[in-house]
PDB file of C-alpha atoms in Angstrom:
ATOM      1  CA  MET I  92      -4.285 -75.287  13.864  1.00 40.00           C
ATOM      2  CA  GLY I  93      -6.353 -75.633  17.022  1.00 44.00           C
ATOM      3  CA  THR I  94      -4.820 -74.755  20.356  1.00 44.00           C
ATOM      4  CA  GLY I  95      -6.919 -76.945  22.613  1.00 44.00           C
ATOM      5  CA  ASN I  96      -4.298 -79.686  23.151  1.00 44.00           C
ATOM      6  CA  GLN I  97      -1.188 -77.507  22.952  1.00 49.00           C
ATOM      7  CA  THR I  98       1.230 -76.982  25.836  1.00 49.00           C
ATOM      8  CA  TRP I  99       2.235 -73.359  26.307  1.00 58.00           C
ATOM      9  CA  VAL I 100       5.815 -72.880  27.517  1.00 60.00           C
ATOM     10  CA  ARG I 101       6.521 -70.724  30.559  1.00 72.00           C
ATOM     11  CA  ASP I 102      10.227 -70.291  29.911  1.00 79.00           C
ATOM     12  CA  PHE I 103      12.776 -70.585  27.130  1.00 82.00           C
ATOM     13  CA  ILE I 104      16.285 -71.990  26.828  1.00 83.00           C
ATOM     14  CA  LEU I 105      18.828 -69.856  24.975  1.00 84.00           C
ATOM     15  CA  LEU I 106      21.327 -72.018  23.108  1.00 79.00           C
ATOM     16  CA  GLY I 107      23.857 -69.174  22.972  1.00 75.00           C
ATOM     17  CA  LEU I 108      27.161 -69.138  21.112  1.00 76.00           C
ATOM     18  CA  SER I 109      28.815 -72.275  22.445  1.00 73.00           C
ATOM     19  CA  SER I 110      28.282 -75.193  24.822  1.00 75.00           C
ATOM     20  CA  ASP I 111      31.991 -75.574  25.636  1.00 78.00           C
ATOM     21  CA  ARG I 112      32.784 -74.310  29.156  1.00 82.00           C
ATOM     22  CA  ASP I 113      36.233 -72.943  28.292  1.00 84.00           C
ATOM     23  CA  THR I 114      34.876 -71.090  25.285  1.00 86.00           C
ATOM     24  CA  GLN I 115      32.054 -69.678  27.385  1.00 86.00           C
ATOM     25  CA  ALA I 116      34.537 -68.433  29.998  1.00 89.00           C
ATOM     26  CA  ALA I 117      36.596 -66.696  27.305  1.00 91.00           C
ATOM     27  CA  LEU I 118      33.451 -65.161  25.784  1.00 90.00           C
ATOM     28  CA  PHE I 119      32.353 -63.977  29.229  1.00 92.00           C
ATOM     29  CA  VAL I 120      35.591 -62.023  29.689  1.00 94.00           C
ATOM     30  CA  LEU I 121      35.476 -60.656  26.140  1.00 94.00           C
ATOM     31  CA  PHE I 122      31.872 -59.457  26.294  1.00 93.00           C
ATOM     32  CA  LEU I 123      32.286 -58.087  29.817  1.00 95.00           C
ATOM     33  CA  ILE I 124      35.213 -55.924  28.702  1.00 96.00           C
ATOM     34  CA  MET I 125      33.328 -54.758  25.616  1.00 95.00           C
ATOM     35  CA  TYR I 126      30.237 -53.944  27.680  1.00 95.00           C
ATOM     36  CA  LEU I 127      32.172 -51.982  30.295  1.00 96.00           C
ATOM     37  CA  LEU I 128      34.002 -50.019  27.581  1.00 96.00           C
ATOM     38  CA  THR I 129      30.683 -49.279  25.876  1.00 95.00           C
ATOM     39  CA  VAL I 130      29.081 -48.018  29.082  1.00 96.00           C
ATOM     40  CA  LEU I 131      32.133 -46.025  30.165  1.00 96.00           C
ATOM     41  CA  GLY I 132      32.738 -44.470  26.764  1.00 95.00           C
ATOM     42  CA  ASN I 133      29.149 -43.380  26.252  1.00 95.00           C
ATOM     43  CA  PHE I 134      28.745 -41.999  29.761  1.00 95.00           C
ATOM     44  CA  LEU I 135      31.956 -39.997  29.321  1.00 96.00           C
ATOM     45  CA  ILE I 136      30.518 -38.542  26.119  1.00 95.00           C
ATOM     46  CA  VAL I 137      27.302 -37.555  27.909  1.00 95.00           C
ATOM     47  CA  LEU I 138      29.206 -36.094  30.861  1.00 95.00           C
ATOM     48  CA  LEU I 139      31.533 -34.072  28.645  1.00 94.00           C
ATOM     49  CA  ILE I 140      28.637 -32.646  26.658  1.00 94.00           C
ATOM     50  CA  ARG I 141      26.791 -31.709  29.827  1.00 92.00           C
ATOM     51  CA  LEU I 142      29.815 -29.985  31.387  1.00 93.00           C
ATOM     52  CA  ASP I 143      31.011 -28.018  28.340  1.00 90.00           C
ATOM     53  CA  SER I 144      28.547 -25.267  27.384  1.00 89.00           C
ATOM     54  CA  ARG I 145      30.206 -24.957  23.963  1.00 90.00           C
ATOM     55  CA  LEU I 146      28.812 -28.391  23.129  1.00 90.00           C
ATOM     56  CA  HIS I 147      25.201 -27.435  23.838  1.00 91.00           C
ATOM     57  CA  THR I 148      24.298 -27.546  20.148  1.00 92.00           C
ATOM     58  CA  PRO I 149      21.801 -29.663  18.169  1.00 93.00           C
ATOM     59  CA  MET I 150      24.493 -32.068  16.968  1.00 93.00           C
ATOM     60  CA  TYR I 151      25.675 -32.855  20.488  1.00 94.00           C
ATOM     61  CA  PHE I 152      22.118 -32.946  21.802  1.00 95.00           C
ATOM     62  CA  PHE I 153      21.379 -35.780  19.381  1.00 95.00           C
ATOM     63  CA  LEU I 154      24.729 -37.386  20.188  1.00 95.00           C
ATOM     64  CA  THR I 155      23.735 -37.447  23.864  1.00 95.00           C
ATOM     65  CA  ASN I 156      20.528 -39.259  22.955  1.00 96.00           C
ATOM     66  CA  LEU I 157      22.465 -41.687  20.786  1.00 95.00           C
ATOM     67  CA  SER I 158      24.908 -42.458  23.605  1.00 96.00           C
ATOM     68  CA  LEU I 159      22.054 -43.151  26.026  1.00 95.00           C
ATOM     69  CA  VAL I 160      20.408 -45.428  23.462  1.00 96.00           C
ATOM     70  CA  ASP I 161      23.663 -47.332  22.883  1.00 95.00           C
ATOM     71  CA  VAL I 162      24.111 -47.963  26.621  1.00 95.00           C
ATOM     72  CA  SER I 163      20.468 -48.973  27.031  1.00 95.00           C
ATOM     73  CA  TYR I 164      20.556 -51.342  24.049  1.00 95.00           C
ATOM     74  CA  ALA I 165      23.694 -53.085  25.320  1.00 94.00           C
ATOM     75  CA  THR I 166      22.218 -53.306  28.826  1.00 94.00           C
ATOM     76  CA  SER I 167      19.053 -54.962  27.504  1.00 93.00           C
ATOM     77  CA  ILE I 168      21.078 -57.905  26.160  1.00 92.00           C
ATOM     78  CA  VAL I 169      24.618 -58.215  27.527  1.00 93.00           C
ATOM     79  CA  PRO I 170      24.044 -58.668  31.328  1.00 92.00           C
ATOM     80  CA  GLN I 171      21.667 -61.588  30.728  1.00 90.00           C
ATOM     81  CA  MET I 172      24.124 -63.056  28.215  1.00 90.00           C
ATOM     82  CA  LEU I 173      26.983 -62.789  30.731  1.00 90.00           C
ATOM     83  CA  VAL I 174      24.929 -64.617  33.361  1.00 89.00           C
ATOM     84  CA  HIS I 175      24.157 -67.401  30.897  1.00 87.00           C
ATOM     85  CA  PHE I 176      27.839 -67.821  30.034  1.00 86.00           C
ATOM     86  CA  LEU I 177      28.384 -68.932  33.646  1.00 84.00           C
ATOM     87  CA  ALA I 178      25.063 -70.695  34.249  1.00 79.00           C
ATOM     88  CA  GLY I 179      24.508 -74.381  33.752  1.00 74.00           C
ATOM     89  CA  GLN I 180      20.865 -73.935  32.684  1.00 78.00           C
ATOM     90  CA  LYS I 181      20.434 -71.047  30.240  1.00 82.00           C
ATOM     91  CA  VAL I 182      16.771 -70.530  31.085  1.00 85.00           C
ATOM     92  CA  ILE I 183      14.951 -67.234  30.656  1.00 86.00           C
ATOM     93  CA  PRO I 184      11.353 -66.854  31.905  1.00 87.00           C
ATOM     94  CA  HIS I 185       8.580 -66.059  29.448  1.00 84.00           C
ATOM     95  CA  VAL I 186       8.007 -62.570  30.901  1.00 88.00           C
ATOM     96  CA  SER I 187      11.731 -61.762  30.962  1.00 89.00           C
ATOM     97  CA  CYS I 188      12.038 -62.882  27.353  1.00 89.00           C
ATOM     98  CA  ALA I 189       9.181 -60.580  26.337  1.00 90.00           C
ATOM     99  CA  ALA I 190      10.708 -57.670  28.267  1.00 93.00           C
ATOM    100  CA  GLN I 191      14.103 -58.223  26.686  1.00 93.00           C
ATOM    101  CA  MET I 192      12.591 -58.332  23.212  1.00 92.00           C
ATOM    102  CA  PHE I 193      10.634 -55.139  23.850  1.00 95.00           C
ATOM    103  CA  PHE I 194      13.613 -53.150  25.092  1.00 95.00           C
ATOM    104  CA  SER I 195      16.098 -54.417  22.511  1.00 93.00           C
ATOM    105  CA  LEU I 196      13.670 -53.739  19.646  1.00 93.00           C
ATOM    106  CA  SER I 197      12.837 -50.327  21.097  1.00 95.00           C
ATOM    107  CA  PHE I 198      16.409 -49.134  21.402  1.00 95.00           C
ATOM    108  CA  GLY I 199      17.340 -50.600  18.034  1.00 93.00           C
ATOM    109  CA  GLY I 200      14.489 -48.740  16.328  1.00 93.00           C
ATOM    110  CA  ILE I 201      15.218 -45.527  18.219  1.00 95.00           C
ATOM    111  CA  GLU I 202      18.840 -45.641  17.105  1.00 94.00           C
ATOM    112  CA  PHE I 203      17.955 -45.952  13.419  1.00 94.00           C
ATOM    113  CA  VAL I 204      15.599 -42.966  13.597  1.00 95.00           C
ATOM    114  CA  LEU I 205      18.140 -40.935  15.586  1.00 95.00           C
ATOM    115  CA  LEU I 206      20.822 -41.576  12.984  1.00 95.00           C
ATOM    116  CA  THR I 207      18.419 -40.252  10.350  1.00 95.00           C
ATOM    117  CA  VAL I 208      17.768 -37.131  12.426  1.00 95.00           C
ATOM    118  CA  MET I 209      21.510 -36.590  12.900  1.00 95.00           C
ATOM    119  CA  ALA I 210      22.079 -36.932   9.154  1.00 95.00           C
ATOM    120  CA  TYR I 211      19.387 -34.302   8.545  1.00 95.00           C
ATOM    121  CA  ASP I 212      21.062 -32.020  11.102  1.00 94.00           C
ATOM    122  CA  ARG I 213      24.385 -32.288   9.228  1.00 94.00           C
ATOM    123  CA  TYR I 214      22.601 -31.706   5.916  1.00 94.00           C
ATOM    124  CA  VAL I 215      21.127 -28.436   7.202  1.00 94.00           C
ATOM    125  CA  ALA I 216      24.468 -27.388   8.725  1.00 92.00           C
ATOM    126  CA  VAL I 217      26.354 -27.879   5.451  1.00 92.00           C
ATOM    127  CA  CYS I 218      23.744 -26.991   2.838  1.00 91.00           C
ATOM    128  CA  ASN I 219      21.986 -24.152   4.728  1.00 90.00           C
ATOM    129  CA  PRO I 220      24.645 -22.797   7.109  1.00 90.00           C
ATOM    130  CA  LEU I 221      23.192 -19.276   7.326  1.00 90.00           C
ATOM    131  CA  ARG I 222      19.748 -20.587   8.322  1.00 92.00           C
ATOM    132  CA  TYR I 223      21.001 -23.464  10.486  1.00 92.00           C
ATOM    133  CA  SER I 224      20.213 -21.886  13.861  1.00 90.00           C
ATOM    134  CA  VAL I 225      16.767 -20.848  12.641  1.00 92.00           C
ATOM    135  CA  ILE I 226      15.862 -24.278  11.238  1.00 92.00           C
ATOM    136  CA  MET I 227      17.400 -26.454  13.963  1.00 92.00           C
ATOM    137  CA  HIS I 228      16.014 -24.538  16.919  1.00 91.00           C
ATOM    138  CA  GLY I 229      15.568 -26.081  20.358  1.00 89.00           C
ATOM    139  CA  GLY I 230      11.903 -26.907  19.931  1.00 93.00           C
ATOM    140  CA  LEU I 231      12.440 -28.807  16.694  1.00 94.00           C
ATOM    141  CA  CYS I 232      15.379 -30.755  18.165  1.00 94.00           C
ATOM    142  CA  LYS I 233      13.300 -31.853  21.131  1.00 95.00           C
ATOM    143  CA  ARG I 234      10.398 -32.891  18.902  1.00 95.00           C
ATOM    144  CA  LEU I 235      12.710 -34.889  16.642  1.00 95.00           C
ATOM    145  CA  ALA I 236      14.254 -36.631  19.658  1.00 95.00           C
ATOM    146  CA  VAL I 237      10.828 -37.431  21.132  1.00 96.00           C
ATOM    147  CA  THR I 238       9.667 -38.728  17.745  1.00 94.00           C
ATOM    148  CA  SER I 239      12.668 -41.061  17.638  1.00 94.00           C
ATOM    149  CA  TRP I 240      11.987 -42.495  21.087  1.00 95.00           C
ATOM    150  CA  VAL I 241       8.235 -42.819  20.571  1.00 95.00           C
ATOM    151  CA  SER I 242       8.425 -44.410  17.104  1.00 93.00           C
ATOM    152  CA  GLY I 243      10.926 -47.045  18.219  1.00 93.00           C
ATOM    153  CA  SER I 244       8.952 -47.843  21.380  1.00 94.00           C
ATOM    154  CA  VAL I 245       5.565 -48.082  19.637  1.00 94.00           C
ATOM    155  CA  ASN I 246       6.939 -50.379  16.943  1.00 93.00           C
ATOM    156  CA  SER I 247       8.578 -52.576  19.574  1.00 94.00           C
ATOM    157  CA  LEU I 248       5.397 -52.770  21.644  1.00 94.00           C
ATOM    158  CA  MET I 249       3.378 -53.893  18.629  1.00 93.00           C
ATOM    159  CA  GLN I 250       5.945 -56.498  17.547  1.00 93.00           C
ATOM    160  CA  THR I 251       6.340 -57.894  21.063  1.00 93.00           C
ATOM    161  CA  ALA I 252       2.593 -58.056  21.649  1.00 92.00           C
ATOM    162  CA  ILE I 253       1.768 -59.975  18.472  1.00 91.00           C
ATOM    163  CA  THR I 254       4.767 -62.281  18.933  1.00 89.00           C
ATOM    164  CA  PHE I 255       3.965 -63.371  22.476  1.00 88.00           C
ATOM    165  CA  GLN I 256       0.340 -64.035  21.610  1.00 87.00           C
ATOM    166  CA  LEU I 257       1.559 -66.963  19.525  1.00 84.00           C
ATOM    167  CA  PRO I 258       1.368 -70.447  21.097  1.00 82.00           C
ATOM    168  CA  MET I 259       4.947 -71.738  21.428  1.00 76.00           C
ATOM    169  CA  CYS I 260       3.877 -75.310  22.263  1.00 70.00           C
ATOM    170  CA  THR I 261       6.641 -77.525  23.669  1.00 64.00           C
ATOM    171  CA  ASN I 262       9.499 -76.150  21.576  1.00 63.00           C
ATOM    172  CA  LYS I 263      11.360 -73.757  23.871  1.00 78.00           C
ATOM    173  CA  PHE I 264      14.932 -73.768  22.510  1.00 80.00           C
ATOM    174  CA  ILE I 265      15.904 -70.373  21.082  1.00 80.00           C
ATOM    175  CA  ASP I 266      18.900 -70.655  18.781  1.00 78.00           C
ATOM    176  CA  HIS I 267      20.260 -67.239  19.729  1.00 82.00           C
ATOM    177  CA  ILE I 268      22.053 -65.322  22.506  1.00 83.00           C
ATOM    178  CA  SER I 269      18.891 -63.375  23.363  1.00 86.00           C
ATOM    179  CA  CYS I 270      15.142 -63.327  22.732  1.00 87.00           C
ATOM    180  CA  GLU I 271      15.513 -62.142  19.160  1.00 87.00           C
ATOM    181  CA  LEU I 272      12.268 -61.511  17.292  1.00 88.00           C
ATOM    182  CA  LEU I 273      12.585 -63.966  14.394  1.00 87.00           C
ATOM    183  CA  ALA I 274      14.101 -66.669  16.607  1.00 86.00           C
ATOM    184  CA  VAL I 275      11.043 -66.561  18.885  1.00 87.00           C
ATOM    185  CA  VAL I 276       8.541 -66.394  16.018  1.00 88.00           C
ATOM    186  CA  ARG I 277      10.049 -69.569  14.532  1.00 85.00           C
ATOM    187  CA  LEU I 278       9.104 -71.458  17.717  1.00 84.00           C
ATOM    188  CA  ALA I 279       5.384 -70.996  17.109  1.00 84.00           C
ATOM    189  CA  CYS I 280       3.364 -74.027  16.096  1.00 81.00           C
ATOM    190  CA  VAL I 281       0.788 -71.994  14.153  1.00 84.00           C
ATOM    191  CA  ASP I 282       0.847 -70.041  10.917  1.00 83.00           C
ATOM    192  CA  THR I 283       3.134 -67.021  11.381  1.00 85.00           C
ATOM    193  CA  SER I 284       2.593 -65.336   8.011  1.00 88.00           C
ATOM    194  CA  PHE I 285       0.967 -62.307   9.685  1.00 90.00           C
ATOM    195  CA  ASN I 286       3.940 -61.904  12.034  1.00 88.00           C
ATOM    196  CA  GLU I 287       6.405 -62.232   9.180  1.00 89.00           C
ATOM    197  CA  ALA I 288       4.501 -59.604   7.182  1.00 91.00           C
ATOM    198  CA  ALA I 289       4.514 -57.275  10.199  1.00 90.00           C
ATOM    199  CA  ILE I 290       8.276 -57.769  10.596  1.00 90.00           C
ATOM    200  CA  MET I 291       8.765 -56.987   6.902  1.00 90.00           C
ATOM    201  CA  VAL I 292       6.725 -53.786   7.106  1.00 91.00           C
ATOM    202  CA  SER I 293       8.535 -52.770  10.293  1.00 88.00           C
ATOM    203  CA  SER I 294      11.908 -53.389   8.655  1.00 87.00           C
ATOM    204  CA  ILE I 295      10.985 -51.209   5.685  1.00 89.00           C
ATOM    205  CA  ILE I 296       9.748 -48.375   7.895  1.00 87.00           C
ATOM    206  CA  LEU I 297      12.446 -48.403  10.582  1.00 86.00           C
ATOM    207  CA  LEU I 298      15.428 -49.830   8.662  1.00 87.00           C
ATOM    208  CA  MET I 299      15.251 -49.193   4.932  1.00 90.00           C
ATOM    209  CA  THR I 300      13.551 -45.778   5.113  1.00 91.00           C
ATOM    210  CA  PRO I 301      16.106 -44.318   7.566  1.00 91.00           C
ATOM    211  CA  PHE I 302      18.934 -45.873   5.543  1.00 92.00           C
ATOM    212  CA  CYS I 303      17.684 -44.237   2.340  1.00 93.00           C
ATOM    213  CA  LEU I 304      17.209 -40.875   4.069  1.00 93.00           C
ATOM    214  CA  VAL I 305      20.697 -40.993   5.589  1.00 93.00           C
ATOM    215  CA  LEU I 306      22.158 -41.898   2.212  1.00 94.00           C
ATOM    216  CA  LEU I 307      20.246 -39.063   0.542  1.00 94.00           C
ATOM    217  CA  SER I 308      21.416 -36.572   3.175  1.00 93.00           C
ATOM    218  CA  TYR I 309      25.076 -37.428   2.703  1.00 92.00           C
ATOM    219  CA  VAL I 310      24.768 -37.443  -1.092  1.00 93.00           C
ATOM    220  CA  ARG I 311      23.445 -33.890  -0.835  1.00 92.00           C
ATOM    221  CA  ILE I 312      26.229 -32.972   1.586  1.00 91.00           C
ATOM    222  CA  ILE I 313      28.937 -34.356  -0.702  1.00 91.00           C
ATOM    223  CA  SER I 314      27.375 -32.572  -3.675  1.00 91.00           C
ATOM    224  CA  ALA I 315      27.330 -29.284  -1.764  1.00 88.00           C
ATOM    225  CA  VAL I 316      30.959 -29.680  -0.710  1.00 87.00           C
ATOM    226  CA  LEU I 317      32.091 -30.514  -4.248  1.00 83.00           C
TER     227      LEU I 317
END
């Protein structure tokens, strides 16, 4: 389809969870409490690990990274959602939508890879306890953590870039609480088969592969225990 006569949108409208004001007020309180508990709980975990030298081990090093990712992921979505619960016009600018998609996809991907790394750490601890400190040394832990952050960020950058190159025309209503990848892709008025294929490949690499590796790790752990 040609793009010569198309109108490119400069902002989007998030339809959210409900249009009823009372329901939105109740959801605001609920999500605010959940967000504050998430932030407080994860920061307490990080603080405790930092203060107690007995917890300076690979497992707690990865747990620190996971806590930071959890807080960052929630922060990329929840504050904007809370504002929209109270706002009359649930408008999000084009650039803000792209930024939100990038950060939410990044932290989501990082978390999946981190969970895989943590499963591998437990596998080594249970199945090779005498060689654990040799295998999971500080250098390897740092490289695994960096790999998690880089892989999630690179995937997110690619997905966000190819998504926001699509012409969105005049349809700017996103049927979601945030700028979710598939919800934005569906707004495009051109063929999105390439984007859908990229999402499928990304899902296999960053969702199914970590899931299978985590499952394999815990199968081996259970077998070793039994």
